[in-house]
Amino acid sequence: MTRVLMVNGNPKPLEQSYSLRLGHCFQEAYQRDDATARFESLRLYADHIPLIDADIMVGWGKLAQQQTLDPHEAHKVGRLSDLVDQFLAADLVAFSVPMWNFGYPPMVKAYMDAVAIAGKTFQHTVRGPVGLTSGKRAVILEARGSVWSEGSGQVLEHSVSHLRAFLGFLGVMDVQAVFAEGLGIDPNQNESIFAAAAARTEVLAQACAQPLPQA
């Protein structure tokens, strides 16, 4: 049974978010091809995603010294551990995210910080950091107001490129992306732009639902 983690990084409700609608399309198409897959949803703006703050830094230091954490430290450090375990348990992680100001919303970055834990998702070596999550796959479903995949704006695209590099750092090398872009240019074109992206999303979902070839 494949475990799919849907990471929703838009604070808007589904009906008002193109990125979340792409995620919904992905899940529906995937389940049509693989009804046994287990889906789990993580809502970055509704579920608790701790920021790396003084409590967490002090808590990690205490753990290294085998000292007792106070309740605030224990709660935050424990939540981070849960998020890492959830990420590691997934065979496929699908991010539904908007592009904001050349990158992603702050809670997406907070989640990236939460799951980048030395000794769990990557490790330091004398040859540099090594990812520990090889074999996992990821999908990025992104909505953009302007066109950033080509032309002069391409150099300012730090969303998909950043997340792809981050996942590679953790060892996730199979990363596919679909984006609906230009959604802020002409509102009359938005549904046709979305429909084209949704069609590509369904094709990607069907491909992801197929069993991986045996080595």
Coordinates of N, CA and C in Angstrom, one line a residue:
M1 N 0.8 -1.2 0.0 CA 0.0 0.0 0.0 C 0.9 1.3 0.0
T2 N 0.6 2.1 -0.9 CA 1.4 3.4 -1.1 C 0.8 4.4 -0.1
R3 N 1.7 5.1 0.6 CA 1.3 6.2 1.5 C 1.6 7.5 0.8
V4 N 0.6 8.3 0.7 CA 0.8 9.6 0.0 C 0.5 10.7 1.0
L5 N 1.4 11.6 1.2 CA 1.3 12.8 2.1 C 1.0 14.0 1.3
M6 N -0.2 14.6 1.4 CA -0.6 15.8 0.7 C -0.3 17.0 1.7
V7 N 0.7 17.8 1.3 CA 1.1 19.0 2.0 C 0.5 20.2 1.4
N8 N -0.5 20.8 2.1 CA -1.2 21.9 1.6 C -0.7 23.2 2.2
G9 N -0.1 24.1 1.3 CA 0.6 25.3 1.8 C -0.1 26.6 1.4
N10 N -1.4 26.5 1.2 CA -2.1 27.8 0.9 C -3.2 28.0 2.0
P11 N -3.2 29.2 2.6 CA -4.2 29.5 3.7 C -5.6 29.6 3.2
K12 N -5.8 29.7 1.9 CA -7.2 29.9 1.4 C -8.0 28.6 1.5
P13 N -9.3 28.7 1.5 CA -10.1 27.5 1.3 C -10.0 26.9 -0.1
L14 N -10.3 25.6 -0.2 CA -10.1 24.9 -1.5 C -10.7 25.6 -2.7
E15 N -12.0 26.1 -2.5 CA -12.6 26.7 -3.7 C -12.0 28.0 -4.1
Q16 N -11.2 28.6 -3.3 CA -10.6 29.9 -3.7 C -9.1 29.7 -4.0
S17 N -8.6 28.5 -4.0 CA -7.1 28.3 -4.2 C -6.9 27.4 -5.4
Y18 N -6.2 27.9 -6.4 CA -5.8 27.1 -7.6 C -4.9 26.0 -7.2
S19 N -3.9 26.3 -6.3 CA -3.0 25.3 -6.0 C -3.6 24.1 -5.2
L20 N -4.5 24.4 -4.3 CA -5.2 23.4 -3.6 C -6.2 22.6 -4.5
R21 N -6.7 23.3 -5.5 CA -7.6 22.6 -6.5 C -6.7 21.6 -7.3
L22 N -5.5 22.0 -7.6 CA -4.6 21.1 -8.3 C -4.3 19.9 -7.4
G23 N -4.1 20.1 -6.1 CA -3.9 19.0 -5.2 C -5.1 18.0 -5.2
H24 N -6.3 18.6 -5.2 CA -7.5 17.8 -5.2 C -7.6 17.0 -6.5
C25 N -7.3 17.6 -7.6 CA -7.2 16.9 -8.9 C -6.2 15.7 -8.8
F26 N -5.1 16.0 -8.3 CA -4.1 14.9 -8.2 C -4.6 13.7 -7.4
Q27 N -5.1 14.0 -6.2 CA -5.6 12.9 -5.3 C -6.7 12.1 -6.0
E28 N -7.7 12.8 -6.6 CA -8.8 12.1 -7.3 C -8.3 11.2 -8.4
A29 N -7.4 11.7 -9.2 CA -6.8 11.0 -10.3 C -6.0 9.8 -9.9
Y30 N -5.2 10.0 -8.8 CA -4.4 8.9 -8.3 C -5.3 7.8 -7.7
Q31 N -6.3 8.2 -7.0 CA -7.1 7.2 -6.4 C -7.9 6.4 -7.4
R32 N -8.2 7.0 -8.6 CA -8.9 6.2 -9.6 C -8.0 5.1 -10.1
D33 N -6.7 5.3 -10.1 CA -5.8 4.2 -10.6 C -5.3 3.3 -9.5
D34 N -5.3 3.8 -8.2 CA -4.8 3.0 -7.1 C -5.7 3.3 -5.9
A35 N -6.8 2.5 -5.8 CA -7.8 2.7 -4.7 C -7.2 2.3 -3.4
T36 N -6.1 1.6 -3.4 CA -5.6 1.1 -2.1 C -4.7 2.1 -1.4
A37 N -4.3 3.2 -2.2 CA -3.3 4.1 -1.6 C -3.9 4.8 -0.4
R38 N -3.1 5.1 0.6 CA -3.5 5.7 1.8 C -3.1 7.2 1.8
F39 N -4.0 8.1 1.8 CA -3.7 9.5 1.7 C -3.8 10.2 3.1
E40 N -2.9 11.0 3.4 CA -2.9 11.8 4.6 C -2.7 13.3 4.2
S41 N -3.4 14.2 4.9 CA -3.3 15.6 4.6 C -2.7 16.4 5.7
L42 N -1.7 17.2 5.4 CA -1.1 18.1 6.3 C -1.4 19.6 5.9
R43 N -2.1 20.3 6.7 CA -2.5 21.7 6.3 C -1.6 22.6 7.1
L44 N -0.6 23.2 6.4 CA 0.4 24.0 7.0 C -0.1 25.2 7.7
Y45 N -1.3 25.7 7.3 CA -1.8 26.9 8.0 C -2.9 26.6 9.0
A46 N -3.2 25.3 9.1 CA -4.2 24.9 10.1 C -3.7 24.0 11.2
D47 N -2.8 23.1 10.8 CA -2.1 22.2 11.7 C -0.9 22.9 12.3
H48 N -0.5 22.4 13.4 CA 0.6 23.1 14.2 C 2.0 22.8 13.6
I49 N 2.6 23.8 13.0 CA 4.0 23.6 12.5 C 4.9 24.6 13.3
P50 N 5.6 24.0 14.2 CA 6.5 24.9 15.1 C 7.6 25.6 14.3
L51 N 7.8 26.9 14.6 CA 9.0 27.6 14.1 C 10.2 27.2 14.9
I52 N 11.3 27.1 14.3 CA 12.6 26.8 15.0 C 12.9 28.1 15.8
D53 N 12.6 28.0 17.1 CA 12.8 29.1 18.0 C 13.7 28.8 19.2
A54 N 13.8 29.6 20.2 CA 14.6 29.4 21.3 C 14.3 28.1 22.1
D55 N 13.0 27.9 22.3 CA 12.5 26.7 23.0 C 13.1 25.4 22.3
I56 N 13.0 25.4 21.0 CA 13.5 24.2 20.2 C 15.0 24.1 20.3
M57 N 15.7 25.2 20.1 CA 17.1 25.2 20.1 C 17.6 24.7 21.5
V58 N 17.0 25.3 22.6 CA 17.4 24.9 23.9 C 17.0 23.4 24.2
G59 N 15.9 23.1 23.7 CA 15.4 21.7 23.9 C 16.3 20.7 23.2
W60 N 16.8 21.0 22.0 CA 17.7 20.1 21.3 C 19.0 20.0 22.1
G61 N 19.5 21.1 22.7 CA 20.7 21.1 23.5 C 20.5 20.2 24.7
K62 N 19.4 20.3 25.3 CA 19.1 19.5 26.5 C 19.1 18.0 26.2
L63 N 18.5 17.7 25.1 CA 18.4 16.3 24.7 C 19.8 15.8 24.4
A64 N 20.7 16.6 23.8 CA 22.1 16.1 23.6 C 22.8 15.9 24.9
Q65 N 22.4 16.6 25.9 CA 23.1 16.5 27.2 C 22.3 15.5 28.2
Q66 N 21.2 14.9 27.6 CA 20.4 14.0 28.3 C 19.7 14.7 29.5
Q67 N 19.3 15.9 29.3 CA 18.6 16.7 30.4 C 17.1 16.7 30.1
T68 N 16.3 17.0 31.1 CA 14.9 17.1 31.0 C 14.4 18.4 30.4
L69 N 13.5 18.3 29.4 CA 12.9 19.4 28.8 C 11.8 20.0 29.6
D70 N 11.6 21.3 29.6 CA 10.4 21.8 30.2 C 9.2 21.6 29.3
P71 N 8.0 21.8 29.8 CA 6.8 21.5 29.0 C 6.7 22.1 27.6
H72 N 7.1 23.4 27.5 CA 7.0 24.1 26.3 C 8.0 23.5 25.3
E73 N 9.2 23.3 25.7 CA 10.3 22.7 24.9 C 9.8 21.3 24.4
A74 N 9.3 20.5 25.4 CA 8.9 19.1 25.0 C 7.8 19.1 24.0
H75 N 6.9 20.0 24.1 CA 5.7 20.0 23.2 C 6.2 20.4 21.8
K76 N 7.1 21.4 21.7 CA 7.5 21.8 20.3 C 8.5 20.8 19.7
V77 N 9.4 20.3 20.5 CA 10.4 19.3 20.0 C 9.6 18.0 19.6
G78 N 8.6 17.6 20.4 CA 7.9 16.4 20.1 C 7.1 16.6 18.8
R79 N 6.5 17.8 18.6 CA 5.8 18.0 17.4 C 6.7 17.9 16.1
L80 N 7.9 18.5 16.2 CA 8.8 18.4 15.1 C 9.2 16.9 14.8
S81 N 9.3 16.1 15.9 CA 9.6 14.7 15.7 C 8.5 14.0 15.0
D82 N 7.2 14.4 15.3 CA 6.1 13.8 14.7 C 6.0 14.1 13.2
L83 N 6.4 15.4 12.9 CA 6.4 15.8 11.5 C 7.4 15.1 10.7
V84 N 8.6 14.9 11.2 CA 9.6 14.2 10.6 C 9.2 12.7 10.3
D85 N 8.6 12.1 11.3 CA 8.2 10.7 11.2 C 7.1 10.6 10.1
Q86 N 6.2 11.5 10.1 CA 5.2 11.5 9.0 C 5.8 11.6 7.6
F87 N 6.7 12.5 7.5 CA 7.4 12.7 6.2 C 8.1 11.4 5.8
L88 N 8.9 10.8 6.7 CA 9.6 9.6 6.4 C 8.7 8.5 6.1
A89 N 7.5 8.4 6.7 CA 6.6 7.3 6.4 C 6.0 7.3 5.0
A90 N 6.0 8.5 4.4 CA 5.3 8.7 3.1 C 6.2 8.1 2.0
D91 N 5.5 7.4 1.1 CA 6.2 7.0 -0.2 C 6.3 8.1 -1.2
L92 N 5.2 9.0 -1.2 CA 5.1 10.1 -2.1 C 4.6 11.3 -1.3
V93 N 5.3 12.4 -1.5 CA 4.8 13.7 -0.9 C 4.4 14.6 -2.0
A94 N 3.2 15.1 -1.9 CA 2.7 16.1 -2.9 C 2.4 17.4 -2.3
F95 N 3.1 18.4 -2.8 CA 3.0 19.8 -2.2 C 2.0 20.6 -3.1
S96 N 1.0 21.1 -2.5 CA 0.1 22.1 -3.2 C 0.4 23.5 -2.7
V97 N 1.0 24.3 -3.5 CA 1.6 25.5 -3.0 C 1.4 26.7 -4.0
P98 N 1.2 27.9 -3.5 CA 1.3 29.1 -4.4 C 2.7 29.7 -4.4
M99 N 3.0 30.4 -5.4 CA 4.2 31.2 -5.5 C 3.9 32.6 -4.9
W100 N 4.6 33.0 -3.9 CA 4.5 34.3 -3.3 C 5.8 35.0 -3.4
N101 N 5.9 36.2 -4.0 CA 7.1 37.0 -3.9 C 8.3 36.2 -4.3
F102 N 8.3 35.5 -5.4 CA 9.4 34.8 -6.0 C 9.6 33.4 -5.3
G103 N 9.0 33.2 -4.1 CA 9.2 32.0 -3.4 C 7.9 31.4 -2.9
Y104 N 7.9 30.8 -1.7 CA 6.8 30.2 -1.1 C 6.3 30.9 0.1
P105 N 5.0 30.7 0.6 CA 4.5 31.2 1.8 C 5.4 30.8 3.0
P106 N 5.4 31.6 4.1 CA 6.4 31.3 5.2 C 6.1 30.0 5.9
M107 N 4.9 29.5 5.9 CA 4.7 28.2 6.5 C 5.3 27.0 5.7
V108 N 5.4 27.2 4.4 CA 6.1 26.2 3.6 C 7.6 26.1 4.0
K109 N 8.2 27.2 4.2 CA 9.6 27.3 4.7 C 9.7 26.7 6.1
A110 N 8.7 27.0 6.9 CA 8.7 26.4 8.3 C 8.7 24.9 8.2
Y111 N 7.9 24.4 7.3 CA 7.8 22.9 7.2 C 9.1 22.3 6.7
M112 N 9.7 23.0 5.7 CA 11.0 22.5 5.3 C 12.0 22.5 6.4
D113 N 12.0 23.5 7.2 CA 12.9 23.5 8.4 C 12.6 22.4 9.4
A114 N 11.3 22.1 9.5 CA 10.9 21.1 10.5 C 11.3 19.7 10.1
V115 N 11.4 19.4 8.8 CA 11.7 18.1 8.4 C 13.2 17.9 8.0
A116 N 14.0 19.0 8.0 CA 15.4 18.9 7.7 C 16.2 18.7 9.0
I117 N 16.2 17.4 9.5 CA 16.8 17.1 10.8 C 18.0 16.2 10.6
A118 N 19.2 16.7 11.0 CA 20.4 15.8 10.9 C 20.2 14.5 11.6
G119 N 20.6 13.5 11.0 CA 20.5 12.1 11.6 C 19.2 11.4 11.3
K120 N 18.2 12.2 10.7 CA 16.9 11.6 10.4 C 16.7 11.7 8.9
T121 N 16.7 12.9 8.3 CA 16.5 13.0 6.9 C 17.8 13.4 6.1
F122 N 18.8 13.7 6.8 CA 20.1 13.9 6.2 C 21.2 13.7 7.2
Q123 N 22.4 13.5 6.8 CA 23.5 13.4 7.7 C 24.8 14.1 7.2
H124 N 25.5 14.6 8.2 CA 26.8 15.3 7.8 C 27.9 14.2 7.7
T125 N 28.7 14.3 6.6 CA 29.8 13.4 6.5 C 31.1 14.3 6.1
V126 N 32.2 13.6 6.1 CA 33.4 14.3 5.7 C 33.4 14.8 4.2
R127 N 32.5 14.2 3.5 CA 32.4 14.5 2.0 C 31.2 15.5 1.8
G128 N 30.6 15.9 2.9 CA 29.5 16.8 2.7 C 28.2 16.1 3.2
P129 N 27.1 16.9 3.2 CA 25.8 16.3 3.6 C 25.3 15.3 2.7
V130 N 24.6 14.2 3.2 CA 24.1 13.2 2.4 C 22.6 13.0 2.8
G131 N 21.7 12.9 1.9 CA 20.3 12.7 2.1 C 20.0 11.3 2.6
L132 N 19.0 11.1 3.4 CA 18.7 9.8 3.9 C 17.3 9.3 3.5
T133 N 16.7 10.0 2.5 CA 15.3 9.6 2.2 C 15.2 9.2 0.7
S134 N 16.3 8.5 0.2 CA 16.3 8.1 -1.2 C 15.2 7.0 -1.3
G135 N 14.6 7.0 -2.5 CA 13.5 6.0 -2.8 C 12.1 6.7 -2.7
K136 N 12.1 7.8 -2.0 CA 10.8 8.6 -1.9 C 10.6 9.4 -3.1
R137 N 9.4 9.7 -3.5 CA 9.1 10.6 -4.6 C 8.3 11.8 -4.1
A138 N 8.4 12.9 -4.9 CA 7.7 14.1 -4.6 C 7.0 14.7 -5.8
V139 N 5.9 15.4 -5.6 CA 5.2 16.2 -6.6 C 5.0 17.6 -6.1
I140 N 5.2 18.6 -7.0 CA 5.0 20.0 -6.6 C 3.9 20.5 -7.6
L141 N 2.8 21.0 -7.0 CA 1.6 21.5 -7.7 C 1.5 23.0 -7.3
E142 N 1.8 23.8 -8.3 CA 2.0 25.2 -7.9 C 1.2 26.2 -8.8
A143 N 0.6 27.2 -8.1 CA -0.1 28.3 -8.8 C 0.7 29.6 -8.8
R144 N 0.8 30.3 -9.9 CA 1.6 31.5 -10.0 C 0.8 32.6 -10.7
G145 N 0.9 33.8 -10.2 CA 0.2 34.9 -10.8 C 0.8 35.4 -12.1
S146 N 2.1 35.3 -12.3 CA 2.8 35.7 -13.5 C 3.4 34.5 -14.2
V147 N 4.1 34.7 -15.3 CA 4.8 33.6 -16.0 C 6.3 33.7 -15.5
W148 N 6.7 32.6 -14.9 CA 8.1 32.6 -14.3 C 8.9 31.4 -14.9
S149 N 8.3 30.6 -15.8 CA 9.0 29.5 -16.3 C 9.9 29.8 -17.5
E150 N 9.7 31.0 -18.0 CA 10.5 31.4 -19.2 C 10.6 32.9 -19.2
G151 N 11.5 33.4 -20.1 CA 11.6 34.9 -20.3 C 12.4 35.5 -19.1
S152 N 12.3 36.8 -19.0 CA 13.1 37.6 -18.0 C 12.8 37.2 -16.6
G153 N 11.6 36.7 -16.3 CA 11.2 36.3 -15.0 C 11.8 35.0 -14.4
Q154 N 12.3 34.2 -15.3 CA 12.8 32.9 -15.0 C 13.9 33.0 -13.9
V155 N 14.7 34.0 -13.9 CA 15.8 34.1 -13.0 C 15.3 34.4 -11.6
L156 N 14.1 34.9 -11.4 CA 13.5 35.2 -10.2 C 12.6 34.1 -9.6
E157 N 12.6 33.0 -10.3 CA 11.8 31.9 -9.8 C 12.5 31.1 -8.7
H158 N 12.1 31.3 -7.5 CA 12.8 30.6 -6.4 C 11.8 29.7 -5.6
S159 N 10.8 29.2 -6.3 CA 9.8 28.3 -5.6 C 10.1 26.9 -5.9
V160 N 9.7 26.4 -7.1 CA 9.9 25.1 -7.5 C 11.4 24.7 -7.5
S161 N 12.2 25.6 -8.0 CA 13.7 25.3 -8.0 C 14.2 25.2 -6.6
H162 N 13.7 26.0 -5.6 CA 14.2 25.9 -4.3 C 13.7 24.6 -3.6
L163 N 12.4 24.3 -3.8 CA 11.9 23.1 -3.2 C 12.5 21.8 -3.8
R164 N 12.7 21.8 -5.1 CA 13.4 20.7 -5.7 C 14.8 20.5 -5.2
A165 N 15.5 21.6 -5.0 CA 16.9 21.5 -4.5 C 16.9 21.0 -3.0
F166 N 15.9 21.5 -2.3 CA 15.8 21.1 -0.9 C 15.5 19.6 -0.8
L167 N 14.6 19.1 -1.6 CA 14.2 17.7 -1.5 C 15.4 16.8 -2.0
G168 N 16.1 17.3 -3.0 CA 17.3 16.6 -3.4 C 18.4 16.5 -2.3
F169 N 18.5 17.6 -1.5 CA 19.4 17.6 -0.3 C 19.0 16.5 0.7
L170 N 17.7 16.2 0.8 CA 17.2 15.2 1.7 C 17.3 13.8 1.0
G171 N 17.6 13.7 -0.2 CA 17.7 12.5 -0.9 C 16.6 12.1 -1.8
V172 N 15.6 13.0 -1.9 CA 14.5 12.8 -2.8 C 14.8 13.3 -4.2
M173 N 15.2 12.4 -5.1 CA 15.6 12.8 -6.4 C 14.5 12.8 -7.5
D174 N 13.5 12.0 -7.3 CA 12.4 11.9 -8.2 C 11.3 13.0 -7.8
V175 N 11.5 14.2 -8.4 CA 10.6 15.3 -8.1 C 10.0 15.8 -9.4
Q176 N 8.6 15.7 -9.5 CA 7.9 16.2 -10.7 C 7.1 17.4 -10.3
A177 N 6.9 18.3 -11.3 CA 6.2 19.6 -11.0 C 5.2 19.9 -12.1
V178 N 4.0 20.5 -11.7 CA 3.1 21.0 -12.6 C 2.7 22.4 -12.0
F179 N 2.7 23.4 -12.9 CA 2.3 24.7 -12.4 C 1.3 25.4 -13.3
A180 N 0.4 26.1 -12.7 CA -0.5 26.9 -13.5 C -0.1 28.4 -13.3
E181 N 0.4 29.0 -14.3 CA 1.0 30.3 -14.2 C 0.3 31.3 -15.1
G182 N 0.5 32.6 -14.7 CA -0.2 33.7 -15.4 C -1.6 33.9 -14.9
L183 N -1.9 33.5 -13.7 CA -3.2 33.6 -13.1 C -3.6 35.0 -12.7
G184 N -2.6 35.9 -12.6 CA -2.9 37.2 -12.2 C -2.9 38.2 -13.3
I185 N -2.8 37.7 -14.6 CA -2.7 38.6 -15.7 C -4.1 39.0 -16.3
D186 N -4.9 38.0 -16.6 CA -6.2 38.2 -17.2 C -7.2 37.3 -16.5
P187 N -8.1 37.7 -15.6 CA -9.0 36.8 -15.0 C -9.9 36.0 -15.9
N188 N -10.1 36.5 -17.1 CA -11.0 35.8 -18.0 C -10.3 34.5 -18.6
Q189 N -9.0 34.5 -18.4 CA -8.2 33.3 -18.9 C -7.9 32.3 -17.8
N190 N -8.3 32.6 -16.5 CA -7.8 31.8 -15.4 C -8.3 30.4 -15.4
E191 N -9.6 30.2 -15.7 CA -10.1 28.8 -15.7 C -9.6 28.0 -16.8
S192 N -9.3 28.6 -18.0 CA -8.6 27.8 -19.0 C -7.2 27.4 -18.7
I193 N -6.5 28.4 -18.0 CA -5.1 28.1 -17.5 C -5.2 27.0 -16.5
F194 N -6.1 27.1 -15.6 CA -6.2 26.0 -14.6 C -6.6 24.7 -15.2
A195 N -7.5 24.7 -16.2 CA -8.0 23.4 -16.8 C -6.8 22.7 -17.5
A196 N -5.9 23.5 -18.1 CA -4.8 22.9 -18.8 C -3.8 22.3 -17.7
A197 N -3.6 23.0 -16.6 CA -2.7 22.5 -15.6 C -3.4 21.3 -14.9
A198 N -4.7 21.3 -14.7 CA -5.4 20.2 -14.1 C -5.2 18.9 -15.0
A199 N -5.3 19.1 -16.3 CA -5.1 17.9 -17.2 C -3.7 17.4 -17.1
R200 N -2.7 18.2 -17.0 CA -1.3 17.8 -16.8 C -1.2 17.1 -15.4
T201 N -1.9 17.6 -14.4 CA -1.8 17.0 -13.1 C -2.4 15.6 -13.1
E202 N -3.5 15.4 -13.8 CA -4.1 14.1 -13.8 C -3.2 13.1 -14.5
V203 N -2.5 13.5 -15.6 CA -1.6 12.6 -16.3 C -0.4 12.3 -15.3
L204 N 0.1 13.2 -14.6 CA 1.1 13.0 -13.6 C 0.7 12.0 -12.5
A205 N -0.5 12.2 -12.0 CA -1.1 11.4 -11.0 C -1.2 9.9 -11.4
Q206 N -1.7 9.8 -12.7 CA -1.8 8.4 -13.2 C -0.4 7.7 -13.3
A207 N 0.6 8.5 -13.7 CA 1.9 8.0 -13.8 C 2.5 7.6 -12.4
C208 N 2.2 8.5 -11.4 CA 2.7 8.2 -10.1 C 2.0 7.0 -9.5
A209 N 0.8 6.7 -9.9 CA 0.0 5.6 -9.3 C 0.5 4.2 -9.8
Q210 N 1.3 4.2 -10.9 CA 1.8 3.0 -11.4 C 2.9 2.5 -10.5
P211 N 3.0 1.2 -10.3 CA 4.1 0.6 -9.5 C 5.5 0.9 -10.1
L212 N 6.4 1.2 -9.2 CA 7.8 1.4 -9.6 C 8.4 0.1 -10.1
P213 N 9.2 0.2 -11.2 CA 9.8 -1.0 -11.7 C 10.8 -1.6 -10.7
Q214 N 10.8 -2.9 -10.6 CA 11.7 -3.5 -9.7 C 13.2 -3.4 -10.1
A215 N 14.1 -3.2 -9.2 CA 15.5 -3.1 -9.5 C 16.1 -4.4 -9.9

